[in-house]
Amino acid sequence: AQKVTQAQTEISVVEKEDVTLDCVYETRDTTYYLFWYKQPPSGELVFLIRRNSFDEQNEISGRYSWNFQKSTSSFNFTITASQVVDSAVYFCALGTSYGKLTFGQGTILTVHP
Amino acid sequence: NAGVTQTPKFQVLKTGQSMTLQCAQDMNHEYMSWYRQDPGMGLRLIHYSVGAGITDQGEVPNGYNVSRSTTEDFPLRLLSAAPSQTSVYFCASSYQPGTSFAGYTFGSGTRLTVV
């Protein structure tokens, strides 16, 4: 069975602070995919980043970066220089080869001006 | 290219009524799935399909039916609505995951209230 745990229920930061969202996953599959989605107050799911299990290279994309470590089954997501518009619920998700996604409970991020 | 289209966006049902949530995609994606989102619980998989004529149950399938007669459409049927089915429903689609897998496309959601 797949499982995704986001230990942080809510995070509150002041604008321009860096913030890291934690994600730990469990799976027996050797091939899997990890995602971060953003859900703003309007309710839609916005794709942010994806990482395949066979590629542990960490990257930076604009203000977003991620740290994928298979040894600890973690896929943490960092927003640099946070902005008020980053306020949203962030979901970590684990995908299998059958097109099934398992989501974490979500982390509510509030960025104060 | 409309992506994933869900209808209706909002719906209120009375307990015991039945209805169908529609999901259509125009990207020729093989994989489609339905999720429900309840407060504080993230999204949970209801049913999924890996191609026309092939469906399977997810984590919370009870009270829901699906069929996939075409690649484009994947309707979700509520057989006899219950207040516990009050939720936001998302449909998603993707190509078959592989080395160039780009991820899932989500619809904008259907907010269902059962009274």
CSV table of C-alpha atoms in Angstrom, one decimal:
chain,number,residue,atom,x,y,z
A,1,ALA,CA,0.0,0.0,0.0
A,2,GLN,CA,1.1,3.5,-0.7
A,3,LYS,CA,1.2,6.2,2.0
A,4,VAL,CA,2.1,9.9,2.0
A,5,THR,CA,2.6,11.8,5.2
A,6,GLN,CA,2.8,15.6,5.5
A,7,ALA,CA,3.6,16.2,9.2
A,8,GLN,CA,3.1,19.9,9.0
A,9,THR,CA,-0.6,20.7,9.2
A,10,GLU,CA,-0.2,24.5,9.1
A,11,ILE,CA,2.7,26.8,8.5
A,12,SER,CA,2.7,30.6,8.9
A,13,VAL,CA,5.5,32.8,7.7
A,14,VAL,CA,6.2,36.4,6.9
A,15,GLU,CA,6.7,37.5,3.3
A,16,LYS,CA,10.2,37.0,2.0
A,17,GLU,CA,11.0,34.1,4.4
A,18,ASP,CA,12.0,30.8,2.9
A,19,VAL,CA,9.7,27.9,3.8
A,20,THR,CA,10.1,24.1,3.5
A,21,LEU,CA,7.3,21.7,3.3
A,22,ASP,CA,8.0,18.2,4.4
A,23,CYS,CA,6.8,15.0,2.8
A,24,VAL,CA,7.6,11.4,3.6
A,25,TYR,CA,6.3,8.5,1.5
A,26,GLU,CA,6.0,4.7,1.7
A,27,THR,CA,5.8,2.4,-1.3
A,28,ARG,CA,7.0,-1.0,-2.4
A,29,ASP,CA,7.1,-0.1,-6.0
A,30,THR,CA,10.5,0.4,-7.5
A,31,THR,CA,9.2,2.9,-10.1
A,32,TYR,CA,7.1,5.7,-8.8
A,33,TYR,CA,6.5,9.4,-9.3
A,34,LEU,CA,6.4,12.2,-6.7
A,35,PHE,CA,4.4,15.4,-7.1
A,36,TRP,CA,3.7,18.7,-5.3
A,37,TYR,CA,0.4,20.4,-6.0
A,38,LYS,CA,-0.8,23.8,-4.9
A,39,GLN,CA,-4.5,24.4,-4.1
A,40,PRO,CA,-5.3,28.1,-3.8
A,41,PRO,CA,-8.5,29.3,-2.2
A,42,SER,CA,-10.2,29.1,-5.6
A,43,GLY,CA,-10.0,25.3,-5.3
A,44,GLU,CA,-8.3,24.1,-8.4
A,45,LEU,CA,-5.2,21.9,-8.2
A,46,VAL,CA,-2.1,23.4,-9.7
A,47,PHE,CA,0.8,21.2,-10.7
A,48,LEU,CA,4.1,22.4,-9.3
A,49,ILE,CA,6.8,19.8,-9.6
A,50,ARG,CA,7.4,16.1,-10.4
A,51,ARG,CA,10.2,13.8,-9.8
A,52,ASN,CA,10.6,10.2,-11.0
A,53,SER,CA,12.0,7.6,-8.6
A,54,PHE,CA,14.9,6.8,-10.9
A,55,ASP,CA,16.1,10.4,-10.9
A,56,GLU,CA,17.3,11.7,-7.6
A,57,GLN,CA,18.8,14.9,-9.0
A,58,ASN,CA,17.5,17.9,-7.1
A,59,GLU,CA,16.6,21.0,-9.0
A,60,ILE,CA,15.6,24.6,-8.7
A,61,SER,CA,12.8,26.1,-10.7
A,62,GLY,CA,12.4,29.8,-10.1
A,63,ARG,CA,11.5,30.2,-6.4
A,64,TYR,CA,10.8,26.5,-6.1
A,65,SER,CA,13.2,23.8,-5.2
A,66,TRP,CA,12.9,20.2,-4.0
A,67,ASN,CA,15.0,17.7,-2.1
A,68,PHE,CA,14.3,14.1,-3.1
A,69,GLN,CA,16.1,11.5,-1.0
A,70,LYS,CA,15.2,7.9,-1.6
A,71,SER,CA,17.3,6.7,1.4
A,72,THR,CA,14.9,8.5,3.8
A,73,SER,CA,11.8,8.3,1.5
A,74,SER,CA,11.5,12.1,1.6
A,75,PHE,CA,10.5,14.6,-1.0
A,76,ASN,CA,10.6,18.1,0.6
A,77,PHE,CA,9.6,21.2,-1.2
A,78,THR,CA,11.1,24.7,-0.6
A,79,ILE,CA,9.7,28.1,-1.6
A,80,THR,CA,12.4,30.8,-1.5
A,81,ALA,CA,11.4,34.4,-0.7
A,82,SER,CA,7.8,33.6,-0.1
A,83,GLN,CA,5.0,35.9,-1.3
A,84,VAL,CA,1.5,36.4,-0.1
A,85,VAL,CA,0.3,34.8,-3.4
A,86,ASP,CA,1.9,31.6,-2.2
A,87,SER,CA,-0.7,31.2,0.5
A,88,ALA,CA,-2.5,28.0,-0.3
A,89,VAL,CA,-2.8,24.3,0.6
A,90,TYR,CA,0.1,22.3,-0.6
A,91,PHE,CA,-0.2,18.6,-1.3
A,92,CYS,CA,2.5,16.0,-1.8
A,93,ALA,CA,1.4,13.0,-3.9
A,94,LEU,CA,2.8,9.6,-4.8
A,95,GLY,CA,2.0,8.1,-8.2
A,96,THR,CA,2.2,4.5,-9.4
A,97,SER,CA,2.5,3.0,-12.9
A,98,TYR,CA,-1.2,2.3,-12.9
A,99,GLY,CA,-2.2,6.0,-12.9
A,100,LYS,CA,-3.1,6.0,-9.2
A,101,LEU,CA,-2.2,8.9,-6.9
A,102,THR,CA,-2.0,8.8,-3.2
A,103,PHE,CA,-2.1,12.2,-1.5
A,104,GLY,CA,-0.9,13.5,1.8
A,105,GLN,CA,-3.2,15.4,4.1
A,106,GLY,CA,-2.0,18.7,2.9
A,107,THR,CA,-0.1,21.6,4.5
A,108,ILE,CA,-1.9,25.0,4.8
A,109,LEU,CA,0.7,27.7,4.1
A,110,THR,CA,-0.1,31.3,5.1
A,111,VAL,CA,2.2,34.0,4.1
A,112,HIS,CA,1.7,37.3,6.0
A,113,PRO,CA,2.7,40.6,4.4
B,1,ASN,CA,-7.6,22.0,-26.2
B,2,ALA,CA,-9.9,22.1,-23.2
B,3,GLY,CA,-8.0,19.6,-21.0
B,4,VAL,CA,-10.2,17.9,-18.4
B,5,THR,CA,-13.8,19.2,-18.2
B,6,GLN,CA,-16.0,18.4,-15.2
B,7,THR,CA,-19.7,19.1,-15.0
B,8,PRO,CA,-21.5,20.3,-13.1
B,9,LYS,CA,-19.4,22.6,-11.0
B,10,PHE,CA,-21.9,22.6,-8.1
B,11,GLN,CA,-24.8,20.2,-7.2
B,12,VAL,CA,-27.2,19.8,-4.3
B,13,LEU,CA,-28.9,16.4,-4.0
B,14,LYS,CA,-31.4,15.0,-1.6
B,15,THR,CA,-30.6,11.8,0.3
B,16,GLY,CA,-31.4,8.8,-1.9
B,17,GLN,CA,-31.2,10.6,-5.2
B,18,SER,CA,-28.9,9.4,-7.9
B,19,MET,CA,-26.8,11.4,-10.3
B,20,THR,CA,-23.8,11.3,-12.6
B,21,LEU,CA,-20.8,13.5,-12.4
B,22,GLN,CA,-19.3,14.0,-15.9
B,23,CYS,CA,-15.7,14.0,-16.8
B,24,ALA,CA,-14.3,14.4,-20.3
B,25,GLN,CA,-10.8,14.9,-21.6
B,26,ASP,CA,-9.6,15.8,-25.1
B,27,MET,CA,-5.9,14.8,-24.7
B,28,ASN,CA,-6.2,11.1,-25.7
B,29,HIS,CA,-5.1,10.1,-22.2
B,30,GLU,CA,-5.3,6.4,-21.5
B,31,TYR,CA,-5.5,6.8,-17.7
B,32,MET,CA,-8.4,8.5,-15.9
B,33,SER,CA,-9.4,8.6,-12.2
B,34,TRP,CA,-11.8,10.1,-9.7
B,35,TYR,CA,-10.9,11.5,-6.3
B,36,ARG,CA,-12.9,13.0,-3.5
B,37,GLN,CA,-11.5,15.7,-1.2
B,38,ASP,CA,-12.8,16.0,2.3
B,39,PRO,CA,-11.6,18.7,4.8
B,40,GLY,CA,-8.3,17.7,6.4
B,41,MET,CA,-8.0,14.4,4.5
B,42,GLY,CA,-6.4,15.3,1.2
B,43,LEU,CA,-7.7,13.6,-1.9
B,44,ARG,CA,-8.7,10.0,-1.9
B,45,LEU,CA,-9.0,7.7,-5.0
B,46,ILE,CA,-12.5,6.5,-5.7
B,47,HIS,CA,-12.2,4.6,-9.0
B,48,TYR,CA,-9.7,4.6,-11.9
B,49,SER,CA,-9.4,3.4,-15.4
B,50,VAL,CA,-6.3,2.5,-17.5
B,51,GLY,CA,-8.2,2.4,-20.8
B,52,ALA,CA,-11.6,2.1,-22.4
B,53,GLY,CA,-13.5,-0.9,-20.9
B,54,ILE,CA,-11.1,-1.2,-18.0
B,55,THR,CA,-11.9,0.1,-14.5
B,56,ASP,CA,-10.9,-0.7,-11.0
B,57,GLN,CA,-11.6,0.4,-7.5
B,58,GLY,CA,-9.6,2.8,-5.5
B,59,GLU,CA,-9.5,3.5,-1.8
B,60,VAL,CA,-13.1,4.6,-1.2
B,61,PRO,CA,-15.3,3.0,-3.9
B,62,ASN,CA,-18.5,2.3,-1.9
B,63,GLY,CA,-21.6,4.0,-3.2
B,64,TYR,CA,-20.0,4.9,-6.6
B,65,ASN,CA,-20.1,3.3,-10.0
B,66,VAL,CA,-18.0,4.0,-13.1
B,67,SER,CA,-17.7,2.8,-16.6
B,68,ARG,CA,-15.4,3.8,-19.5
B,69,SER,CA,-17.0,3.2,-22.9
B,70,THR,CA,-14.7,5.7,-24.7
B,71,THR,CA,-11.2,7.0,-24.1
B,72,GLU,CA,-12.6,10.6,-23.7
B,73,ASP,CA,-15.3,10.1,-21.0
B,74,PHE,CA,-15.2,8.7,-17.5
B,75,PRO,CA,-18.5,9.4,-15.7
B,76,LEU,CA,-18.9,8.8,-11.9
B,77,ARG,CA,-22.4,7.6,-10.8
B,78,LEU,CA,-23.8,8.1,-7.3
B,79,LEU,CA,-26.4,5.3,-6.9
B,80,SER,CA,-28.2,6.6,-3.8
B,81,ALA,CA,-26.7,9.8,-2.4
B,82,ALA,CA,-25.9,9.9,1.3
B,83,PRO,CA,-24.8,12.9,3.4
B,84,SER,CA,-21.4,11.2,3.8
B,85,GLN,CA,-20.9,11.8,0.1
B,86,THR,CA,-20.9,15.5,0.5
B,87,SER,CA,-17.4,16.4,-0.8
B,88,VAL,CA,-15.5,18.0,-3.7
B,89,TYR,CA,-14.9,15.6,-6.5
B,90,PHE,CA,-11.9,15.8,-8.9
B,91,CYS,CA,-11.4,14.0,-12.1
B,92,ALA,CA,-7.8,13.5,-13.5
B,93,SER,CA,-6.2,12.1,-16.6
B,94,SER,CA,-2.8,11.2,-17.8
B,95,TYR,CA,-0.8,9.3,-20.4
B,96,GLN,CA,0.6,5.9,-19.2
B,97,PRO,CA,3.4,6.7,-16.8
B,98,GLY,CA,6.8,6.1,-18.2
B,99,THR,CA,10.2,7.8,-18.5
B,100,SER,CA,8.7,10.9,-20.1
B,101,PHE,CA,5.7,10.9,-17.8
B,102,ALA,CA,4.5,14.5,-17.5
B,103,GLY,CA,2.0,14.0,-14.7
B,104,TYR,CA,-1.7,14.3,-14.2
B,105,THR,CA,-4.2,16.9,-15.5
B,106,PHE,CA,-7.0,17.7,-13.1
B,107,GLY,CA,-10.4,19.0,-13.7
B,108,SER,CA,-11.7,22.1,-11.8
B,109,GLY,CA,-13.8,20.0,-9.5
B,110,THR,CA,-17.4,19.4,-8.6
B,111,ARG,CA,-18.7,20.5,-5.3
B,112,LEU,CA,-21.5,18.2,-4.2
B,113,THR,CA,-23.8,18.7,-1.2
B,114,VAL,CA,-26.2,15.9,-0.1
B,115,VAL,CA,-28.9,17.1,2.2
